[in-house]
mmCIF file of C-alpha atoms and ligand atoms in Angstrom:
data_model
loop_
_atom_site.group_PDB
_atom_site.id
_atom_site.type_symbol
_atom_site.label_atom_id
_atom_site.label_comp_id
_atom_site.label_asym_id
_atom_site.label_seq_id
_atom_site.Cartn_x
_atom_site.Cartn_y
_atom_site.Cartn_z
ATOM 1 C CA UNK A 1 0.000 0.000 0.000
ATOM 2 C CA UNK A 2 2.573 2.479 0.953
ATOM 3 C CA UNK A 3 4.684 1.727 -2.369
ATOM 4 C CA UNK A 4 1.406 2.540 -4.106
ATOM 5 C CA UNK A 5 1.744 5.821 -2.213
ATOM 6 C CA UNK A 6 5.209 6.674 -3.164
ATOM 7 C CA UNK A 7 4.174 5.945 -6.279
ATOM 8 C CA UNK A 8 2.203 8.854 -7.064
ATOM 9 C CA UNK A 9 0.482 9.797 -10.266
ATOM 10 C CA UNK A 10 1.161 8.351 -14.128
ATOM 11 C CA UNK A 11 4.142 7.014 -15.353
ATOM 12 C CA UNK A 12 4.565 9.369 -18.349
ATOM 13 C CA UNK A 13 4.072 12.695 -15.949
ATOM 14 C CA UNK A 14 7.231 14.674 -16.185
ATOM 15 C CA UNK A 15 8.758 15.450 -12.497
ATOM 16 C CA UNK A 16 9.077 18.707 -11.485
ATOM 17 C CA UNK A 17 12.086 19.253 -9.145
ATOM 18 C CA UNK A 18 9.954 19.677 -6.074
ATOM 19 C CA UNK A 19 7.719 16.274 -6.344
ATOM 20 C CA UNK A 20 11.177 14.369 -7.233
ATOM 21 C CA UNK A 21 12.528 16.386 -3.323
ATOM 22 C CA UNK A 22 9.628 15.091 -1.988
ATOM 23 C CA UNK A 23 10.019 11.461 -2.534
ATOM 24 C CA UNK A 24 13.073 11.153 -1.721
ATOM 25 C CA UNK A 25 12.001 12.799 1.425
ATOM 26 C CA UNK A 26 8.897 10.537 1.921
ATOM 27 C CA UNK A 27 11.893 7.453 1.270
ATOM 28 C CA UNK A 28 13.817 9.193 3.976
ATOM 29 C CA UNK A 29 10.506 9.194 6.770
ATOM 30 C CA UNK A 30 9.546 5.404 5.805
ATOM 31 C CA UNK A 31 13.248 4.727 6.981
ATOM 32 C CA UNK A 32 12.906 6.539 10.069
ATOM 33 C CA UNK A 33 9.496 4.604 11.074
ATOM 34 C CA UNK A 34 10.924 1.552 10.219
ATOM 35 C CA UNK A 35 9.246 0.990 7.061
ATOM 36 C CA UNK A 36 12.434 0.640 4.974
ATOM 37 C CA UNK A 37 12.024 -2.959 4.831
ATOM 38 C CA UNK A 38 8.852 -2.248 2.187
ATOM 39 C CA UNK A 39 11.267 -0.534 -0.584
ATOM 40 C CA UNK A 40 12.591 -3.610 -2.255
ATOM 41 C CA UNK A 41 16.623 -2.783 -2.383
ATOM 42 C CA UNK A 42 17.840 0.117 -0.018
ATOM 43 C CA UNK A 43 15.867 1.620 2.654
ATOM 44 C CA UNK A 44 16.394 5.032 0.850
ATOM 45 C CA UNK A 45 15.111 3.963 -2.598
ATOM 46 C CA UNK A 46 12.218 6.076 -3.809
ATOM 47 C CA UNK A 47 9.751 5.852 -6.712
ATOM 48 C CA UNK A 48 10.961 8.118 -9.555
ATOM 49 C CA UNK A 49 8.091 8.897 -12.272
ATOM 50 C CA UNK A 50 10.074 9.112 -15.418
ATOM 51 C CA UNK A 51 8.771 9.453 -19.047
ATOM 52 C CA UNK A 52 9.708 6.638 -21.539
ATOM 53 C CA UNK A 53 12.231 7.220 -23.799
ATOM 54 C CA UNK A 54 12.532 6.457 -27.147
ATOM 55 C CA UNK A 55 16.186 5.966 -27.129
ATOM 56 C CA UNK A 56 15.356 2.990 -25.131
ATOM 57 C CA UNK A 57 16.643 -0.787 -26.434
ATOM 58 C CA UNK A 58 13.273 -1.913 -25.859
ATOM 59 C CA UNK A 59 13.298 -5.604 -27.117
ATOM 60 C CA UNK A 60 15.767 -7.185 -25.037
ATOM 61 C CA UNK A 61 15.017 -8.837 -21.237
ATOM 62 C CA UNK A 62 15.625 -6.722 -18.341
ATOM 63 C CA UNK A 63 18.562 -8.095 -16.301
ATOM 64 C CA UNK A 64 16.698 -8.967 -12.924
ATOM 65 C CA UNK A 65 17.180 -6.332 -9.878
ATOM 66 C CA UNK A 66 18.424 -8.326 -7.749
ATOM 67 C CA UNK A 67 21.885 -9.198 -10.101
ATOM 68 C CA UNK A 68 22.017 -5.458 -10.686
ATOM 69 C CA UNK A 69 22.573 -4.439 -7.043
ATOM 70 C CA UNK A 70 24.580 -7.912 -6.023
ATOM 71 C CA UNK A 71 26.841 -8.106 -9.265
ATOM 72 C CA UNK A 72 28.770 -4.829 -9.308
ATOM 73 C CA UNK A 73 32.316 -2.859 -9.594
ATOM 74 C CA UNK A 74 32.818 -0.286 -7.068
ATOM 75 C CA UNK A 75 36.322 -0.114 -5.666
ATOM 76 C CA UNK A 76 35.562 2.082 -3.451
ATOM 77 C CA UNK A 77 33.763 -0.485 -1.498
ATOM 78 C CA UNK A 78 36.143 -3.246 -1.920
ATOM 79 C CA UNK A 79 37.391 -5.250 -4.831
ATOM 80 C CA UNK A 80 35.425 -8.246 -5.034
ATOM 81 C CA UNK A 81 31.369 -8.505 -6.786
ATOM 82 C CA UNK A 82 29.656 -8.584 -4.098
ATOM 83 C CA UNK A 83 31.802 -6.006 -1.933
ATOM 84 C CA UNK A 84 29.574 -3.068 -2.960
ATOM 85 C CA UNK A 85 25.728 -4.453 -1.857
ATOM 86 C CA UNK A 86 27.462 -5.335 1.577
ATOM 87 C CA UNK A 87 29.597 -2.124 2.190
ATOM 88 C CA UNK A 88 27.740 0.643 -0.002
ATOM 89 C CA UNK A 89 25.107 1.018 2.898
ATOM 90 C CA UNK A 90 27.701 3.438 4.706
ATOM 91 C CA UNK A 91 27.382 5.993 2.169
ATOM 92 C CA UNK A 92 24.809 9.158 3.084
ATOM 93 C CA UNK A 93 23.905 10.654 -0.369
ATOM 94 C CA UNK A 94 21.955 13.352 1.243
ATOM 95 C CA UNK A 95 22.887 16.300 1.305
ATOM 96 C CA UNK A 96 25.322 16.144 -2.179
ATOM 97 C CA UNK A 97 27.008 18.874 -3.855
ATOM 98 C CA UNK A 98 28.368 19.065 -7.271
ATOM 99 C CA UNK A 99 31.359 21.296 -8.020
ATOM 100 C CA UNK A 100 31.439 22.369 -11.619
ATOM 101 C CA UNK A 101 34.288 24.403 -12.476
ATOM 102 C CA UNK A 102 36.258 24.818 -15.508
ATOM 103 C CA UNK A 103 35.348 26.194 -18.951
ATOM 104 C CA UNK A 104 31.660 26.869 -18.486
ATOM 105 C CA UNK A 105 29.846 30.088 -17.722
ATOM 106 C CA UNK A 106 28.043 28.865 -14.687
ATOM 107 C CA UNK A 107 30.395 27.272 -12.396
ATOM 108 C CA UNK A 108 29.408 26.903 -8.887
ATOM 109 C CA UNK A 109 28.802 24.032 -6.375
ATOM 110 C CA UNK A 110 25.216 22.982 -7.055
ATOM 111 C CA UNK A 111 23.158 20.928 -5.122
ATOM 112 C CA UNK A 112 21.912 18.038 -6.735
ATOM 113 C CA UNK A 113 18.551 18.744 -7.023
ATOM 114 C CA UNK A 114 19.312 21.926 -8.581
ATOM 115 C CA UNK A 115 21.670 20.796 -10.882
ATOM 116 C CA UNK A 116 19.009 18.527 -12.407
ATOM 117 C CA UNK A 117 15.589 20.757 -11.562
ATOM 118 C CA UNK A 118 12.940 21.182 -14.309
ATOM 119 C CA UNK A 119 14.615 18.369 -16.708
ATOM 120 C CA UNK A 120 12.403 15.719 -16.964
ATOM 121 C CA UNK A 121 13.074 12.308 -16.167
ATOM 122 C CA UNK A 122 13.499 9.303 -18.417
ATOM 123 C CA UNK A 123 13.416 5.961 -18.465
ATOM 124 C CA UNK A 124 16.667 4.097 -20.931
ATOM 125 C CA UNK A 125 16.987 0.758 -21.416
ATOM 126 C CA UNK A 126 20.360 0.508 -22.074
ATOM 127 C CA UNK A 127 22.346 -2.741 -22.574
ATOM 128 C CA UNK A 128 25.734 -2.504 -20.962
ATOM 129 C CA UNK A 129 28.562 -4.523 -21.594
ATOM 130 C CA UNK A 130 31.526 -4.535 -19.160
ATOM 131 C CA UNK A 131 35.581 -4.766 -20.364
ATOM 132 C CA UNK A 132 35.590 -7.982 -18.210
ATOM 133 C CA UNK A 133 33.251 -9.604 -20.453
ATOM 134 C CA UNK A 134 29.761 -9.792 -18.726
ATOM 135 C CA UNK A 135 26.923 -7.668 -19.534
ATOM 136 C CA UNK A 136 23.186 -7.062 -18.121
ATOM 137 C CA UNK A 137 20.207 -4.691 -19.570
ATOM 138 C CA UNK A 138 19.236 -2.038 -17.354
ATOM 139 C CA UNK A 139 16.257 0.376 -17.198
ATOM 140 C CA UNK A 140 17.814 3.476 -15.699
ATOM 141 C CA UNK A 141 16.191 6.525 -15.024
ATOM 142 C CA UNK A 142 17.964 9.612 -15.661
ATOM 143 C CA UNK A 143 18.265 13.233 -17.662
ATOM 144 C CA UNK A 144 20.468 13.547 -20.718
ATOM 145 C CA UNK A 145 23.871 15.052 -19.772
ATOM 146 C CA UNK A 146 23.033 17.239 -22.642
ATOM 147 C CA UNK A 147 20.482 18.988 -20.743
ATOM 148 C CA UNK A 148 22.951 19.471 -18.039
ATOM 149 C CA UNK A 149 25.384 20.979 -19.693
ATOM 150 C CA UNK A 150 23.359 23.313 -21.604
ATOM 151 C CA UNK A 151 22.145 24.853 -18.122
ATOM 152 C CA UNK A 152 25.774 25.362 -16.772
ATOM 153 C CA UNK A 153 27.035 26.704 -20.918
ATOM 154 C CA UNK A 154 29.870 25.094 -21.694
ATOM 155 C CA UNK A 155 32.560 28.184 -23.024
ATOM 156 C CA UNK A 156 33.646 28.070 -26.699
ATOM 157 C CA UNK A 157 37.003 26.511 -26.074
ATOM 158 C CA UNK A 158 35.663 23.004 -23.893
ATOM 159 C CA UNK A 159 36.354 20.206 -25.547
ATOM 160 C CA UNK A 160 36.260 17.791 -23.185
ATOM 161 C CA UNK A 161 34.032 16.800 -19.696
ATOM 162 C CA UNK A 162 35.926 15.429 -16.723
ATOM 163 C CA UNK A 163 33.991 13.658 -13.749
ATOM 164 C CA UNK A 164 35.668 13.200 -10.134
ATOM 165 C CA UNK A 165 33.644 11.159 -8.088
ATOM 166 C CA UNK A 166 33.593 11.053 -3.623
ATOM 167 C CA UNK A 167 36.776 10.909 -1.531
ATOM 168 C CA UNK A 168 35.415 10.133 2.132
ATOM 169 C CA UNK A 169 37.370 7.635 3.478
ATOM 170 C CA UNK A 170 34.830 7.411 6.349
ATOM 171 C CA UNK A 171 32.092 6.016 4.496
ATOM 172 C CA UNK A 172 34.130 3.621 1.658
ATOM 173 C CA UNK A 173 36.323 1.496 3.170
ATOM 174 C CA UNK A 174 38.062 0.737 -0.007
ATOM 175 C CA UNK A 175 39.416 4.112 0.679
ATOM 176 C CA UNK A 176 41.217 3.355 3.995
ATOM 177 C CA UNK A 177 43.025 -0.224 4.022
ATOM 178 C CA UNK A 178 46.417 -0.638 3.900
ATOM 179 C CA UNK A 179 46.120 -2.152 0.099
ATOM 180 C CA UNK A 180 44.643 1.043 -1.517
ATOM 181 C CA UNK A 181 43.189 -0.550 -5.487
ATOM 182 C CA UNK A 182 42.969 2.561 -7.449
ATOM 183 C CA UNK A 183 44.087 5.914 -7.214
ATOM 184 C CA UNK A 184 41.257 8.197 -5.264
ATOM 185 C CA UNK A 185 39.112 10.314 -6.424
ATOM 186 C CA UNK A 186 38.159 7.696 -9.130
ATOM 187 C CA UNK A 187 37.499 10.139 -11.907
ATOM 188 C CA UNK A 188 37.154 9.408 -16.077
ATOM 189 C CA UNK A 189 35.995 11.611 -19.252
ATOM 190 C CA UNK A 190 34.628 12.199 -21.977
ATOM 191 C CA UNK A 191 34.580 13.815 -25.406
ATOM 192 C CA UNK A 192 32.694 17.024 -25.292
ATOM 193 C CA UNK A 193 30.614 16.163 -28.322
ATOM 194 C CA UNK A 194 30.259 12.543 -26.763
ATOM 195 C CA UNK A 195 29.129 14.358 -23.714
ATOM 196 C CA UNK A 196 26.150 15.756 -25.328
ATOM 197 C CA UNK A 197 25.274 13.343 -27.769
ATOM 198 C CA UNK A 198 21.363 11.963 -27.018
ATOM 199 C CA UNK A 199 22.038 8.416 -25.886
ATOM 200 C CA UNK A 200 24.343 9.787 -22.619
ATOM 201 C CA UNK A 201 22.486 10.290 -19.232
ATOM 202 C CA UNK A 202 23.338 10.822 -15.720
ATOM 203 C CA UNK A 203 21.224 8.162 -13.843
ATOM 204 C CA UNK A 204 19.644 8.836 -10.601
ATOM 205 C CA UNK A 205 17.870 5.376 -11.097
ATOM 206 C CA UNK A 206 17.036 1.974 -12.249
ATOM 207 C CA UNK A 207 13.904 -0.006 -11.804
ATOM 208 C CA UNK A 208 11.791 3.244 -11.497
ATOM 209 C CA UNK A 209 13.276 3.768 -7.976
ATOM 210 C CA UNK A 210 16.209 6.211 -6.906
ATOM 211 C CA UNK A 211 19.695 3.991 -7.041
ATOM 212 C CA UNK A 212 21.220 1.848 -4.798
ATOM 213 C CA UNK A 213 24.068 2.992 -3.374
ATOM 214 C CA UNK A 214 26.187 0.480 -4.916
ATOM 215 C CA UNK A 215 25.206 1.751 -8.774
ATOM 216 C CA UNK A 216 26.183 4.646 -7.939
ATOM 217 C CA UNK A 217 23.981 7.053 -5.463
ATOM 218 C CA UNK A 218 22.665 9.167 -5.870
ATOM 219 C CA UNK A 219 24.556 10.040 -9.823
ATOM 220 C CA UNK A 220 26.443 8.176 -12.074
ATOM 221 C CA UNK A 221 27.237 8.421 -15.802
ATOM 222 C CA UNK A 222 25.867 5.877 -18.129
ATOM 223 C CA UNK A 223 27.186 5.784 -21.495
ATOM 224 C CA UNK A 224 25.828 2.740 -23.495
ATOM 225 C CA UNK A 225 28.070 1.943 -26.133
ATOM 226 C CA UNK A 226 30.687 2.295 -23.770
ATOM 227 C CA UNK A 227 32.827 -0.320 -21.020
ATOM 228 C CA UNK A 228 31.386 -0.466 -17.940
ATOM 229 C CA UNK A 229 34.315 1.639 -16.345
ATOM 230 C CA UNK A 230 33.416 4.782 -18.136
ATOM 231 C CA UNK A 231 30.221 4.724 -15.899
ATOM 232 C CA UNK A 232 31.725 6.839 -13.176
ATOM 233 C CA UNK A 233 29.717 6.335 -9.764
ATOM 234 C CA UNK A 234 29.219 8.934 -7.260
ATOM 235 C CA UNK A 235 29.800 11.883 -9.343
ATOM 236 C CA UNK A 236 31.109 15.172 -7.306
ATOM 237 C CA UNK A 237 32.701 17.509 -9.758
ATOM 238 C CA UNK A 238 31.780 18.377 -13.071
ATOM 239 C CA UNK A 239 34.865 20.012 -15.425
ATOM 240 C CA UNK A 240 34.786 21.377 -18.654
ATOM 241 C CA UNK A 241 38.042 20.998 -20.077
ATOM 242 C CA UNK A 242 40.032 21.946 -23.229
ATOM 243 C CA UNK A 243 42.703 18.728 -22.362
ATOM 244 C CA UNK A 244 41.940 15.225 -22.595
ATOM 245 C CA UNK A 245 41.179 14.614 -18.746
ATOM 246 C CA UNK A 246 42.825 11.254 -17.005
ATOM 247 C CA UNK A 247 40.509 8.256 -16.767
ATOM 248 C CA UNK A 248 41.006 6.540 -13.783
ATOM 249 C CA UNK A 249 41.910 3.181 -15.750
ATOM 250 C CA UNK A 250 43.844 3.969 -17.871
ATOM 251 C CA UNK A 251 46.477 5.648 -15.628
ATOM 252 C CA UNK A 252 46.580 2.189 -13.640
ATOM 253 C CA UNK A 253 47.071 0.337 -17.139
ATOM 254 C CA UNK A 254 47.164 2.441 -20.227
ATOM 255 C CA UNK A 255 48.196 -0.655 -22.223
ATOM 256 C CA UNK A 256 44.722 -1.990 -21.182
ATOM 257 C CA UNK A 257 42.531 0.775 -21.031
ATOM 258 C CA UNK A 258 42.094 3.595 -23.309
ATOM 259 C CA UNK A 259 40.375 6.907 -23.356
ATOM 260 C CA UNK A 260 37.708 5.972 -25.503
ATOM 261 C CA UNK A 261 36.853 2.468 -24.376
ATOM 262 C CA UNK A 262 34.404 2.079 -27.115
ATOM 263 C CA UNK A 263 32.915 -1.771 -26.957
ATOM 264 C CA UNK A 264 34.686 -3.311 -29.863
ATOM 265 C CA UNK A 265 34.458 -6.878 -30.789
ATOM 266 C CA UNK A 266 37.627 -6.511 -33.036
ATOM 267 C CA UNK A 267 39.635 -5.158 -30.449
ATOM 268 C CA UNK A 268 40.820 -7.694 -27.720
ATOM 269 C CA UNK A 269 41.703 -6.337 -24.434
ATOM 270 C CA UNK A 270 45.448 -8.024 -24.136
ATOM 271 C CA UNK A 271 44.464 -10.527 -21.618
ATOM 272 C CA UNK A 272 40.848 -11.197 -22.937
ATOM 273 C CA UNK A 273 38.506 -11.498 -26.006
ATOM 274 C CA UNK A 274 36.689 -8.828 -26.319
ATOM 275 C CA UNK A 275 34.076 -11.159 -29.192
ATOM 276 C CA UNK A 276 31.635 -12.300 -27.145
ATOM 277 C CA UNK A 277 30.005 -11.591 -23.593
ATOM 278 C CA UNK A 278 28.117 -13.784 -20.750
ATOM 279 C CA UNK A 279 24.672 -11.893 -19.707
ATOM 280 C CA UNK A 280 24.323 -11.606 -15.966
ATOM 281 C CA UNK A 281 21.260 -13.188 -14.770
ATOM 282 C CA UNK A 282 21.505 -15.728 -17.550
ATOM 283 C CA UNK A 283 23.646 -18.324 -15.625
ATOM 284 C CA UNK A 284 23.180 -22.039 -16.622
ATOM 285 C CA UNK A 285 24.850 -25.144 -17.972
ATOM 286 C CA UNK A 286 23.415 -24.623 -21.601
ATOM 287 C CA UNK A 287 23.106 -20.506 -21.918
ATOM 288 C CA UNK A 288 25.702 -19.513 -24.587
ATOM 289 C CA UNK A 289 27.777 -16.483 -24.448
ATOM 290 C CA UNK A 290 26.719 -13.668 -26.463
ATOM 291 C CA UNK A 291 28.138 -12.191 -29.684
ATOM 292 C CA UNK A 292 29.247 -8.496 -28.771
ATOM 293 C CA UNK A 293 27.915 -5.983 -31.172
ATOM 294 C CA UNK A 294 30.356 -2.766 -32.435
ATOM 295 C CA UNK A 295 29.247 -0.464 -30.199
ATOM 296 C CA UNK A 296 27.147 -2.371 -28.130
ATOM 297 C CA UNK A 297 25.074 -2.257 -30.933
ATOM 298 C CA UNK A 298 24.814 1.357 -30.692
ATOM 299 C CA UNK A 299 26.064 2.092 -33.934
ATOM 300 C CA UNK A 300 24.134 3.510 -35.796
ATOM 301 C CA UNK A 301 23.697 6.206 -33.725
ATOM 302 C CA UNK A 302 27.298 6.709 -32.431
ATOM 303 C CA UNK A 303 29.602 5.772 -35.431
ATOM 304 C CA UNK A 304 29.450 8.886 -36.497
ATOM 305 C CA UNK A 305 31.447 10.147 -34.110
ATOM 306 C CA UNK A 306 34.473 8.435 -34.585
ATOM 307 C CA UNK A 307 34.477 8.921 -38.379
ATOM 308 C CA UNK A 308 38.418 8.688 -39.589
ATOM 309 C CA UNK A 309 39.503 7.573 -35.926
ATOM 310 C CA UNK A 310 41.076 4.407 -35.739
ATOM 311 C CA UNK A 311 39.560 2.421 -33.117
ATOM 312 C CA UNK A 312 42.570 0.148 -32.937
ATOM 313 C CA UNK A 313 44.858 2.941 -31.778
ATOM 314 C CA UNK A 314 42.158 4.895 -30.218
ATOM 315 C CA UNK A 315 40.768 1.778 -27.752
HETATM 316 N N1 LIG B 1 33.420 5.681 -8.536
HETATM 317 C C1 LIG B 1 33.494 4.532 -9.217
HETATM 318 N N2 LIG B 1 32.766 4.386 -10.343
HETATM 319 C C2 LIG B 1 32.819 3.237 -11.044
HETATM 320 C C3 LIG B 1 33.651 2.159 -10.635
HETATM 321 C C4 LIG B 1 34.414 2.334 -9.440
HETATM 322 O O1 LIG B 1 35.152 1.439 -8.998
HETATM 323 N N3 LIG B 1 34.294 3.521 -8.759
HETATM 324 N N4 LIG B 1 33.695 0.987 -11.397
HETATM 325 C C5 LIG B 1 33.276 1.082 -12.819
HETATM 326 C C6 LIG B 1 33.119 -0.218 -13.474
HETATM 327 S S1 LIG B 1 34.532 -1.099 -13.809
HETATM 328 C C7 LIG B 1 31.883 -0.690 -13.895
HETATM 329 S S2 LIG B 1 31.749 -2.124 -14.816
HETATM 330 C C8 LIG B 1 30.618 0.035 -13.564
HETATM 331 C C9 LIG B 1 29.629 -0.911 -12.910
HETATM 332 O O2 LIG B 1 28.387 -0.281 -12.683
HETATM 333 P P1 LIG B 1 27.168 -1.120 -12.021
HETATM 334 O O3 LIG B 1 27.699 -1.741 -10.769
HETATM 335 O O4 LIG B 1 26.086 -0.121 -11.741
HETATM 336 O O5 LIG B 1 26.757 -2.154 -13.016
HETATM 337 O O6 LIG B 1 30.868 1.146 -12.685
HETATM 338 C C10 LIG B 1 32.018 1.921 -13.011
HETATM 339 N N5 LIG B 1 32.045 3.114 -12.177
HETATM 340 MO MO1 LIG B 2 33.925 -2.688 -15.530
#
C-alpha cells in the first residue's frame, strides 16, 4: 500500500524538481518509522516517475534487480562482486554537492537537485557490456547530460568533460586499508561532443526507484556503447576541459585501457577477447555467451562520431 503511495500519479508525468525532493524525502521518513524494509533494495530507494524514452533498447530482457545491485564494480567499497551491496550502505547521499568548475559560464557548487531541476526524467533501457566480459540490460532513469550541460554553458574553447567522483574515506572502506586498489578520487571523461550526444544520461535510477548505493547514489554516468568503467559512480565535480582529462583506468594500465573504451568486438583487451560476452542473470549449464555488437550495438547512432579515428589505436 505504501509503495502505491510513493508511487504517485502516471508514469509518463514529467517530475518537477519539487515532487522528485519530496520522494526522496517521503523514502527518507519510511526509513525513520521503520518501514524501509517495504522498498525492495535500499531503505532510501524512492519511486521516480520518469517518461519513456525512445532511445530505449526496448526488445531485449531486463537483467533482474536483484543481479544489478549484487553483481557490481565499485572499488571504493572493496574489490570483489559482491563487496559493494554489503559495504555501499555506509554511504549518506543526502545532502550532495556538485562542483562544476572549468570552462563553463556557470560554475558553482550545485546541489543536486538543482543541478538537475525542471529536466524531466526518463526511463533508458540501455544494454551494458563490461571490459571484463559480462553484460546485463538495465532500465535506468535519468536526464540527458546534454540537458545538463546546456544549463551550466559550456565556453567556446571546452572540448572535453571530466567527472571526479567522492573521496570520504569514512564512508568507503576501499578508501582506507592498507592495500589502496585505485588511485582516489576515481574520476574518467569524456569527449565534449560525446558528452552531449542523445544516448548519454546521468542516472539517478534503475527499476523506477532512486539507485542503490552500490550503482552509484545518488549520480552516475551511463554511457551505453561504452565499457562499464566509463560509468563513473558517485559523481562530485563536473569540469569542462580543453585537455583530454585522465581516466582513472587507464592511468593504472594504459596498455589496457584507453580513453575511448568504445565496446569493440575486433579489439581484444590483451588478456581477454573482447568477441563475445556472458549476460548476468543468464547463468546455466546450456546458456551460450553472447556475440558483442560494435558499439554495443549502438552504432548507428554513435559511429558517427568516430568517423576517420582508428579504433585500434584509439581503444
Ligand atoms: N566511482 C566509481 N565508479 C565506477 C567504478 C568504481 O570502482 N568507482 N567501477 C566502474 C566499473 S569497472 C563498472 S563495470 C561500472 C559498474 O556499474 P554497475 O555496478 O552499476 O553495473 O561502474 C564503473 N564506475
Ligand atoms: Mo567494468
Amino acid at each position: 500500500m505504501l509503495i502505491k503511495l510513493a508511487a504517485d500519479g502516471p508514469a509518463s508525468e514529467i517530475t518537477p524538481h519539487s515532487s522528485y525532493l519530496r520522494r526522496r524525502e517521503f523514502l527518507a521518513g519510511a526509513a525513520a518509522l521503520g518501514l524501509g524494509s517495504l522498498v525492495p533494495h535500499a531503505a532510501l530507494a524512492a519511486a521516480l516517475q520518469a517518461d519513456k524514452s525512445p532511445l530505449s533498447s526496448a526488445s531485449e530482457t531486463q537483467t533482474p534487480l536483484k543481479d544489478i545491485i549484487s553483481y557490481n564494480n565499485f572499488y571504493e567499497f572493496g574489490v570483489d562482486k559482491d563487496d559493494p551491496v554489503k559495504n555501499a550502505h555506509t554511504l549518506k547521499t543526502k545532502p550532495w554537492k556538485v562542483m562544476v568548475d572549468g570552462l563553463v559560464n556557470k560554475p558553482a557548487e550545485y546541489e543536486l537537485d538543482d543541478l538537475i531541476k525542471d529536466i524531466a526524467l526518463e526511463e533508458r533501457i540501455y544494454r551494458m557490456r563490461c571490459v571484463e566480459g559480462w553484460s546485463m540490460v538495465i532500465p535506468w532513469v535519468g536526464v540527458p547530460l546534454a540537458s545538463v550541460l546546456k544549463r551550466l554553458e559550456p565556453q567556446g574553447s571546452a572540448k572535453y568533460v571530466a567527472f571526479g567522483t567522492l573521496v570520504r574515506p569514512s564512508e568507503m572502506p576501499g578508501q582506507r586499508g592498507v592495500f589502496q586498489p585505485l588511485p582516489w578520487p576515481y574520476v574518467d571523461g569524456l569527449r565534449l561532443d560525446e558528452a552531449m550526444h542523445p544516448l548519454t544520461i546521468l542516472a539517478v535510477g534503475l527499476y523506477g526507484q532512486t539507485l542503490a548505493n552500490q550503482n552509484g547514489a545518488p549520480i552516475r554516468l551511463v554511457v551505453p556503447w561504452k565499457y562499464g568503467f566509463k560509468g563513473v559512480k558517485s559523481i562530485v565535480r563536473i569540469s569542462l576541459t580543453e585537455k583530454q582529462p585522465p581516466c582513472t583506468w587507464n592511468l593504472q594500465n594504459p596498455r589496457e585501457y584507453g580513453f575511448y573504451s568504445n565496446v569493440n568486438p575486433n579489439v581484444d583487451h590483451p588478456r581477454w577477447s573482447q568477441a563475445t560476452e556472458r549476460r548476468i542473470g543468464e547463468s546455466g549449464l546450456f546458456v551460450k555467451r553472447r556475440p558483442t555488437l560494435m558499439f554495443n550495438g549502438y552504432g548507428e547512432q554513435v559511429a558517427s562520431l568516430y568517423t576517420g579515428l582508428d579504433l585500434k589505436a584509439n581503444y
